[in-house]
CSV table of C-alpha atoms and ligand atoms in Angstrom, one decimal:
chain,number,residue,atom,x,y,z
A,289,UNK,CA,-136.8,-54.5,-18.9
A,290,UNK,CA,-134.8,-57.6,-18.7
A,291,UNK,CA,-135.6,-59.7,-15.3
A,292,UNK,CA,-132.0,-60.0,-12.8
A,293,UNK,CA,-133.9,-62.4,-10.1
A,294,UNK,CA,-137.4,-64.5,-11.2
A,295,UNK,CA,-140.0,-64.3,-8.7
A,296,UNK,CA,-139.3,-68.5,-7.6
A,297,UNK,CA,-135.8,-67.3,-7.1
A,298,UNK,CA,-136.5,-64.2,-4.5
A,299,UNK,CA,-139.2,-66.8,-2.8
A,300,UNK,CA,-136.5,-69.4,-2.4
A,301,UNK,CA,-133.9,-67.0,-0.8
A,302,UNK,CA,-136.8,-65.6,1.5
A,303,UNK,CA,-137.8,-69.2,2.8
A,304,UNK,CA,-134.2,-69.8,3.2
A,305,UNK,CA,-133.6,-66.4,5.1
A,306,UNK,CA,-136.4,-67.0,7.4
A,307,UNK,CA,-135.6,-70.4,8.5
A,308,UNK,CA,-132.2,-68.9,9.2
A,309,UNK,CA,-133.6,-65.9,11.1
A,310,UNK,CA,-136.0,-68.3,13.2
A,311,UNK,CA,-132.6,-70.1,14.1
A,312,UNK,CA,-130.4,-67.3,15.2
A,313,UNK,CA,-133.3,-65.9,18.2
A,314,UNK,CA,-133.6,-68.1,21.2
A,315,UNK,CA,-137.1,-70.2,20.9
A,316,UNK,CA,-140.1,-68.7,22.3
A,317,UNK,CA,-138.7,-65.5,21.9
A,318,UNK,CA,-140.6,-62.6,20.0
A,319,UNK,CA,-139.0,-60.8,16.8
A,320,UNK,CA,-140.2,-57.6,16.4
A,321,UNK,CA,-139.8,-56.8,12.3
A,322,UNK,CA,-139.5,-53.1,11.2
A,323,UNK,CA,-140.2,-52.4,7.9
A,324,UNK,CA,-139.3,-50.0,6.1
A,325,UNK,CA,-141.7,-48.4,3.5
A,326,UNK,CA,-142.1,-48.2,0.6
A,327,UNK,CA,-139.8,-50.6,-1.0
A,328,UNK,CA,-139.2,-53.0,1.9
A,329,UNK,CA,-143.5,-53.6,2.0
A,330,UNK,CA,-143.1,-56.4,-0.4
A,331,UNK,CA,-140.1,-58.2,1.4
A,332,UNK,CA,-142.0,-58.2,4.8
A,333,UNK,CA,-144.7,-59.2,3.3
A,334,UNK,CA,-143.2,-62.8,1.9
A,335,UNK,CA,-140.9,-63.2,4.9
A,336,UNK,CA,-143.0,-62.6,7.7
A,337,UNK,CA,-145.0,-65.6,6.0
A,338,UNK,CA,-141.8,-67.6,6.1
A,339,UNK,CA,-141.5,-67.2,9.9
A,340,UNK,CA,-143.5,-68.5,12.6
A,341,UNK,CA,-146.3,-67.2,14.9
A,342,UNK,CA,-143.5,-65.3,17.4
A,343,UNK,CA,-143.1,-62.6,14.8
A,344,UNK,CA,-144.8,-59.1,15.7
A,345,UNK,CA,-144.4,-55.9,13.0
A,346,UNK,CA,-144.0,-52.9,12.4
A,347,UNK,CA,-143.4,-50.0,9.4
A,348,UNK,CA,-141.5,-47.1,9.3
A,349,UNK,CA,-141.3,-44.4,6.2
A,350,UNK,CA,-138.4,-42.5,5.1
A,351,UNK,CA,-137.4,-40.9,2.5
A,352,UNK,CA,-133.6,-40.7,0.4
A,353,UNK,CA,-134.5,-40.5,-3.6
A,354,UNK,CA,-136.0,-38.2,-4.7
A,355,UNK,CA,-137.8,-39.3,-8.2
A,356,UNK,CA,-134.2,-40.0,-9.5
A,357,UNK,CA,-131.7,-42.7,-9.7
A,358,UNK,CA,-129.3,-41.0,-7.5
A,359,UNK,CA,-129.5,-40.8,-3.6
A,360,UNK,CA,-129.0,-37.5,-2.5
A,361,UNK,CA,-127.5,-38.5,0.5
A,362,UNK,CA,-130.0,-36.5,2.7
A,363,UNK,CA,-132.5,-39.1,4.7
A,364,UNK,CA,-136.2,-37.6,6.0
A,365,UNK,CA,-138.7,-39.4,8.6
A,366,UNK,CA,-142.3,-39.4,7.1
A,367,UNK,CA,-143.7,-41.9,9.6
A,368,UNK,CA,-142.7,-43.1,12.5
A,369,UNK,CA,-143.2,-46.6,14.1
A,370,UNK,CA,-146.5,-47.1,16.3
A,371,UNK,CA,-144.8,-48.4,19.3
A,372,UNK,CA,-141.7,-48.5,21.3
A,373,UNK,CA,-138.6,-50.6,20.8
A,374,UNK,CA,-136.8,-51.2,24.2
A,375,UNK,CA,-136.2,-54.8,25.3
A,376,UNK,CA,-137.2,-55.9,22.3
A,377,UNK,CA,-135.5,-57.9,19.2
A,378,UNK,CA,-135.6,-55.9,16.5
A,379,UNK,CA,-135.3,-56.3,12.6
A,380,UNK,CA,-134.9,-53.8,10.1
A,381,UNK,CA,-136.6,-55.4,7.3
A,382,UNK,CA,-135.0,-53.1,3.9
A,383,UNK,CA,-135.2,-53.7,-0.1
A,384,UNK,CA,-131.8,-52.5,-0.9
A,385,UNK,CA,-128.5,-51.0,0.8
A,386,UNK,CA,-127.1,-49.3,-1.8
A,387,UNK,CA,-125.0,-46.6,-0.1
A,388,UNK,CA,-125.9,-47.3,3.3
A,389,UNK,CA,-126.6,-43.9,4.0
A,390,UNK,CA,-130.4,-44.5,4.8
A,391,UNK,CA,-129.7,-47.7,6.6
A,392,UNK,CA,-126.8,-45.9,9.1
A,393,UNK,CA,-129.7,-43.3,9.7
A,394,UNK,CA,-131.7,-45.7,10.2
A,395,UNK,CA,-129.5,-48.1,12.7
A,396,UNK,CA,-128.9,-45.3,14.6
A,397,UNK,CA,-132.1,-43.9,15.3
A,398,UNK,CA,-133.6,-46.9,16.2
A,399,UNK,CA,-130.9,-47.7,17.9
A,400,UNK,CA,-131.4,-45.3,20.7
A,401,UNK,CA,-134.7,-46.7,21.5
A,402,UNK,CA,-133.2,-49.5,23.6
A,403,UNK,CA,-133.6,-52.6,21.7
A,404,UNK,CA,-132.7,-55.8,23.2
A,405,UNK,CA,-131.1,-56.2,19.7
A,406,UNK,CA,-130.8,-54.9,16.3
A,407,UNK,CA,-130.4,-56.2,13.0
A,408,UNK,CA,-131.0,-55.4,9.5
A,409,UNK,CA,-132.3,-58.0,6.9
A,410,UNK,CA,-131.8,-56.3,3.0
A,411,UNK,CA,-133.2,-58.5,0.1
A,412,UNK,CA,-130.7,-56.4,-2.0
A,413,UNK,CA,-127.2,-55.3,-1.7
A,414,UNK,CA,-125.1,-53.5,-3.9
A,415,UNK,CA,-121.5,-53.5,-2.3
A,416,UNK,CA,-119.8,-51.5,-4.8
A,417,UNK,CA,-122.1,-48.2,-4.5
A,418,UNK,CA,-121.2,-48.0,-0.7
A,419,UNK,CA,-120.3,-44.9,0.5
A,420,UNK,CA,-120.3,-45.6,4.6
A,421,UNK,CA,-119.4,-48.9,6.1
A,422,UNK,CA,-123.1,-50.6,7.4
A,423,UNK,CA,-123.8,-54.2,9.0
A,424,UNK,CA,-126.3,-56.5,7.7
A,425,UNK,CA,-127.0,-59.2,9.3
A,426,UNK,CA,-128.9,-61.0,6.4
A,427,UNK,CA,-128.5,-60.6,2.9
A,428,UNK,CA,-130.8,-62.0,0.3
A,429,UNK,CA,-129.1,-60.9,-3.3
A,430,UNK,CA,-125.9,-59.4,-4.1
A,431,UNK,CA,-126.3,-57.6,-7.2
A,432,UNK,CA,-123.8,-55.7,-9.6
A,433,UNK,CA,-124.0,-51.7,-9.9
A,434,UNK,CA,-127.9,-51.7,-12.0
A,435,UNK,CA,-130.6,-50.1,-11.2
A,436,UNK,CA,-133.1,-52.3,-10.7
A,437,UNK,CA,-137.0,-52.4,-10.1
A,438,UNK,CA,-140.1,-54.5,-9.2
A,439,UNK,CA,-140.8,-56.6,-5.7
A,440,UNK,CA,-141.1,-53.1,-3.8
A,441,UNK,CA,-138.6,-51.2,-5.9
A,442,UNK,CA,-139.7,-48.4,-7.6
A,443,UNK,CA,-138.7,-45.9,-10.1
A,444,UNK,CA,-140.4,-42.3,-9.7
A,445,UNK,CA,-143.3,-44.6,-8.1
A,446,UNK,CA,-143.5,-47.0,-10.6
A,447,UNK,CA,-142.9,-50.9,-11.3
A,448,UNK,CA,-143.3,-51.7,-7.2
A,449,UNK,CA,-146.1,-54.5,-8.5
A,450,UNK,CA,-143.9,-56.7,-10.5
A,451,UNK,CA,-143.3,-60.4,-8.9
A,452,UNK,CA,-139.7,-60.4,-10.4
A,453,UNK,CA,-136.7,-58.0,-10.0
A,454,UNK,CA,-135.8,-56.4,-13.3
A,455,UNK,CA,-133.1,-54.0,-14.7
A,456,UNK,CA,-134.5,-50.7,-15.8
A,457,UNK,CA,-133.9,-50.2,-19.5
A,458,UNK,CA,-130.4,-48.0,-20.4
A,459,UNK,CA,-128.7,-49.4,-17.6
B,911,IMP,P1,-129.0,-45.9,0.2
B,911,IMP,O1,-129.3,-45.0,1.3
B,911,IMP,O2,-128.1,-45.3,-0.9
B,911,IMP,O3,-128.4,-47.2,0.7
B,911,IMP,O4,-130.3,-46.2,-0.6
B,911,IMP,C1,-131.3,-47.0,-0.1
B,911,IMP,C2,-132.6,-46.7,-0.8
B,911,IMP,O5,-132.4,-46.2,-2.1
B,911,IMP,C3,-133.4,-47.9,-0.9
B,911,IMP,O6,-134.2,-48.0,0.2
B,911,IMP,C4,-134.1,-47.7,-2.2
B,911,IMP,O7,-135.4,-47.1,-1.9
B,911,IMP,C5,-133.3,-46.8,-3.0
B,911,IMP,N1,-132.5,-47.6,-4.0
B,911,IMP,C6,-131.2,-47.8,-4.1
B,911,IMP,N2,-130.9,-48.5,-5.1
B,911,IMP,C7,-132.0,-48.7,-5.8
B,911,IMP,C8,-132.3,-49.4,-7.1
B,911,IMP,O8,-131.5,-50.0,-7.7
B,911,IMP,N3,-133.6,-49.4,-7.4
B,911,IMP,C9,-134.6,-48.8,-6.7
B,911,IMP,N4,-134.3,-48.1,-5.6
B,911,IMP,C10,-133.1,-48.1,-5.1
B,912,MG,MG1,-136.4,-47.8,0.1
């Protein structure tokens, strides 16, 4: 496995995206984060620590791979969030938008909950993989056409521990 971003490096872009997050939302005003599971657990995990005390959260599990490296295009809900959305500043909190078919499922369900507003923070994205046309608000990495794994990212389950990002061997 050879490392594409060193864990100081995806800690210095998330310090750097949360001051930038805390800046865009009027003061005072709560930020409701949804992450989403599993690969996104790490990512909340280091920026909700690089925000400040206005920050409430939330996870959300769905599912688009299915043990492989290709996305089969078809997105499935496997847990809902604990509590409603409407009036509220919302943040879809994401590893990776690689086709942007789970994040469009995704925007839109959530979406027609009522949210005051709605973005999407990826640590990840891959532009040249897109398949549907998705906004992202705030990126933290973009990244060449690799699969990659560690800091949330998995492959068939595995490698989500590791501190650092890494490209998967044969890629
Ligand atoms: P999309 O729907 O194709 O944008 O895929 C998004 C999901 O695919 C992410 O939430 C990841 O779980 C997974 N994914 C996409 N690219 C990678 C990768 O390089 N490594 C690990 N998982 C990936
Ligand atoms: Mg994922």
């Amino acid at each position: 496995m050879n490392v594409l971003l060193p864990a100081d490096q995806i800690q210095a872009r998330i310090r750097e995206l949360g001051a930038e997050i805390e800046r865009d939302y009027p003061a005072g005003e709560e930020i409701h984060l949804v992450g989403v599971l599993k690969g996104g657990f790490m990512f909340m995990a280091d920026l909700v620590r690089a925000m400040s005390a206005r920050v409430t959260l939330d996870f959300i599990a769905v599912s688009s791979y299915q043990r492989s490296t290709r996305s089969s295009g078809e997105v499935r809900m496997l847990k809902d969030l604990d509590s409603g959305l409407e009036g509220r500043h919302v943040i879809i909190v994401e590893d990776i938008v690689d086709t942007g078919l789970t994040l469009t499922y995704l925007q839109d369900i959530l979406r027609a909950r009522s949210p005051r507003t709605l973005r999407t923070a990826c640590l990840l994205s891959k532009p040249s993989r897109r398949q549907v046309e998705v906004r992202v608000e705030y990126i933290g990495f973009t990244i060449e056409d690799k699969f990659v794994v560690g800091y949330g990212l998995d492959y068939a389950e595995k490698y989500r521990n590791l501190a650092d990002i890494a490209v998967l061997d044969g890629e």
